[in-house]
């Protein structure tokens, strides 16, 4: 069917915690809107920074797909790649003097690393 499936997971609590973390770090679209074409304004999740509002055209397709790729890599166990990419993004934001964005990415990195340690993933 073309879908990607991850699992099996033995600790449902850790899985839910990880998914909640991923939703905070990577603001994916979670609304139940069937059609994404022609929406004039984004849903509430966009306004509370939990979605990038691809349904309203507020994010470029390439940027959104890159974020989805990072989520997939994280779930596939390639967390180090995701961490390095986020660190690079943080460095670019700092170079562009966008310190607020750099601080947000720093906080996301810290949260990801804490979760990884909590579920037993060793950091190098």
Coordinates of N, CA and C in Angstrom, one line a residue, residues 25-100:
X25 N 8.7 18.3 18.6 CA 9.9 18.7 17.9 C 9.7 19.0 16.4
X26 N 8.9 18.1 15.8 CA 8.6 18.2 14.4 C 7.1 18.5 14.2
X27 N 6.7 19.7 13.9 CA 5.3 20.1 13.9 C 4.6 19.5 12.7
X28 N 4.2 18.2 12.7 CA 3.5 17.6 11.6 C 2.0 17.9 11.6
X29 N 1.4 17.8 10.5 CA 0.0 18.0 10.3 C -0.7 16.8 10.9
X30 N -1.6 17.1 11.9 CA -2.4 16.0 12.5 C -3.9 16.3 12.4
X31 N -4.3 17.3 11.8 CA -5.8 17.6 11.7 C -6.4 16.6 10.8
X32 N -7.7 16.5 10.9 CA -8.5 15.5 10.2 C -9.1 16.0 8.9
X33 N -8.6 17.2 8.4 CA -9.1 17.8 7.2 C -8.8 16.9 6.0
X34 N -9.9 16.5 5.3 CA -9.7 15.6 4.2 C -8.9 16.2 3.0
X35 N -9.3 17.4 2.6 CA -8.7 18.0 1.5 C -7.8 19.1 2.0
X36 N -6.6 19.3 1.4 CA -5.7 20.3 1.8 C -5.7 21.4 0.7
X37 N -6.4 21.3 -0.3 CA -6.4 22.3 -1.4 C -7.4 23.4 -1.1
X38 N -6.9 24.6 -1.2 CA -7.8 25.8 -1.1 C -8.2 26.3 0.2
X39 N -7.6 25.8 1.3 CA -7.9 26.3 2.6 C -7.3 27.7 2.7
X40 N -8.2 28.6 3.2 CA -7.7 30.0 3.3 C -7.0 30.3 4.6
X41 N -7.3 29.6 5.6 CA -6.6 29.9 6.9 C -6.3 28.6 7.6
X42 N -5.2 28.5 8.3 CA -4.7 27.3 8.9 C -5.6 27.0 10.2
X43 N -5.5 25.8 10.7 CA -6.2 25.4 11.8 C -5.5 25.9 13.1
X44 N -6.1 25.6 14.2 CA -5.6 26.0 15.5 C -4.2 25.5 15.8
X45 N -3.9 24.3 15.4 CA -2.6 23.7 15.6 C -1.5 24.6 15.1
X46 N -1.7 25.3 14.0 CA -0.7 26.2 13.4 C -0.5 27.4 14.4
X47 N -1.6 27.9 14.9 CA -1.5 29.1 15.8 C -0.8 28.8 17.1
X48 N -0.8 27.6 17.5 CA -0.1 27.2 18.8 C 1.2 26.5 18.5
X49 N 1.7 26.7 17.3 CA 3.0 26.2 16.8 C 3.1 24.7 16.9
X50 N 2.1 23.9 16.6 CA 2.1 22.5 16.6 C 2.0 22.0 15.2
X51 N 1.9 22.8 14.2 CA 1.8 22.4 12.8 C 2.3 23.6 11.9
X52 N 2.9 23.2 10.8 CA 3.4 24.2 9.9 C 2.4 24.7 8.9
X53 N 1.2 24.1 8.9 CA 0.0 24.4 8.1 C 0.3 24.2 6.6
X54 N 0.7 23.0 6.2 CA 0.9 22.8 4.8 C -0.5 22.8 4.0
X55 N -1.6 22.6 4.8 CA -2.9 22.7 4.2 C -3.3 24.1 3.7
X56 N -2.7 25.1 4.3 CA -2.9 26.4 3.9 C -1.8 27.0 3.1
X57 N -0.8 26.2 2.7 CA 0.3 26.7 1.9 C 1.3 27.5 2.7
X58 N 1.4 27.3 4.0 CA 2.3 28.2 4.8 C 3.7 27.6 4.8
X59 N 4.0 26.5 4.2 CA 5.3 25.9 4.2 C 5.6 25.3 2.8
X60 N 6.8 25.4 2.4 CA 7.2 24.8 1.1 C 7.2 23.3 1.2
X61 N 6.9 22.7 0.1 CA 6.8 21.2 0.1 C 8.1 20.6 0.4
X62 N 9.2 21.1 -0.1 CA 10.6 20.6 0.2 C 10.9 20.6 1.7
X63 N 10.6 21.7 2.4 CA 10.8 21.9 3.8 C 10.0 20.9 4.6
X64 N 8.8 20.7 4.2 CA 7.9 19.8 5.0 C 8.4 18.3 4.7
X65 N 8.7 18.0 3.5 CA 9.2 16.6 3.2 C 10.5 16.3 4.0
X66 N 11.4 17.3 4.1 CA 12.6 17.2 4.8 C 12.3 16.9 6.3
X67 N 11.3 17.5 6.9 CA 10.9 17.3 8.2 C 10.4 15.8 8.4
X68 N 9.6 15.4 7.4 CA 9.0 14.0 7.5 C 10.1 13.0 7.4
X69 N 11.1 13.3 6.5 CA 12.3 12.4 6.4 C 13.0 12.3 7.7
X70 N 13.2 13.4 8.5 CA 13.8 13.3 9.8 C 13.0 12.5 10.8
X71 N 11.7 12.6 10.7 CA 10.9 11.8 11.6 C 11.1 10.3 11.3
X72 N 11.1 10.0 10.0 CA 11.2 8.6 9.6 C 12.6 8.1 10.0
X73 N 13.7 8.9 9.8 CA 15.0 8.4 10.2 C 15.1 8.2 11.7
X74 N 14.4 9.1 12.5 CA 14.4 8.9 13.9 C 13.7 7.6 14.3
X75 N 12.6 7.3 13.7 CA 11.9 6.1 14.0 C 12.6 4.8 13.5
X76 N 13.4 5.0 12.5 CA 14.2 3.8 12.0 C 15.5 3.6 12.8
X77 N 15.7 4.4 13.8 CA 16.9 4.2 14.7 C 18.1 5.0 14.2
X78 N 18.0 5.9 13.3 CA 19.1 6.7 12.8 C 19.0 8.1 13.5
X79 N 18.9 8.1 14.8 CA 18.8 9.4 15.6 C 20.0 10.3 15.4
X80 N 21.2 9.7 15.3 CA 22.4 10.5 15.2 C 22.4 11.4 14.0
X81 N 21.8 10.9 12.9 CA 21.7 11.7 11.6 C 20.8 12.8 11.9
X82 N 19.7 12.6 12.5 CA 18.7 13.7 12.8 C 19.3 14.7 13.7
X83 N 20.1 14.3 14.7 CA 20.7 15.2 15.7 C 21.7 16.1 14.9
X84 N 22.5 15.4 14.1 CA 23.5 16.2 13.3 C 22.9 17.2 12.4
X85 N 21.8 16.8 11.8 CA 21.1 17.8 10.9 C 20.5 19.0 11.7
X86 N 19.9 18.7 12.8 CA 19.4 19.7 13.7 C 20.5 20.7 14.2
X87 N 21.7 20.1 14.5 CA 22.8 20.9 15.0 C 23.3 21.8 13.8
X88 N 23.3 21.3 12.6 CA 23.7 22.1 11.5 C 22.7 23.2 11.2
X89 N 21.4 22.9 11.4 CA 20.4 23.9 11.3 C 20.5 25.0 12.3
X90 N 20.8 24.6 13.5 CA 21.0 25.6 14.6 C 22.2 26.5 14.3
X91 N 23.3 25.9 13.8 CA 24.5 26.7 13.5 C 24.2 27.7 12.4
X92 N 23.4 27.2 11.4 CA 23.1 28.1 10.3 C 22.2 29.3 10.8
X93 N 21.3 29.0 11.7 CA 20.4 30.0 12.3 C 21.3 31.0 13.0
X94 N 22.3 30.5 13.8 CA 23.1 31.4 14.6 C 24.0 32.3 13.6
X95 N 24.5 31.7 12.5 CA 25.3 32.5 11.6 C 24.5 33.6 10.9
X96 N 23.2 33.3 10.7 CA 22.3 34.3 10.1 C 21.7 35.3 11.2
X97 N 22.3 35.2 12.4 CA 21.9 36.1 13.5 C 20.4 35.9 13.9
X98 N 19.9 34.7 13.6 CA 18.5 34.4 14.1 C 18.6 33.5 15.3
X99 N 18.9 34.3 16.4 CA 19.3 33.6 17.7 C 18.0 33.0 18.3
X100 N 16.9 33.5 18.1 CA 15.7 32.9 18.6 C 15.4 31.6 18.0

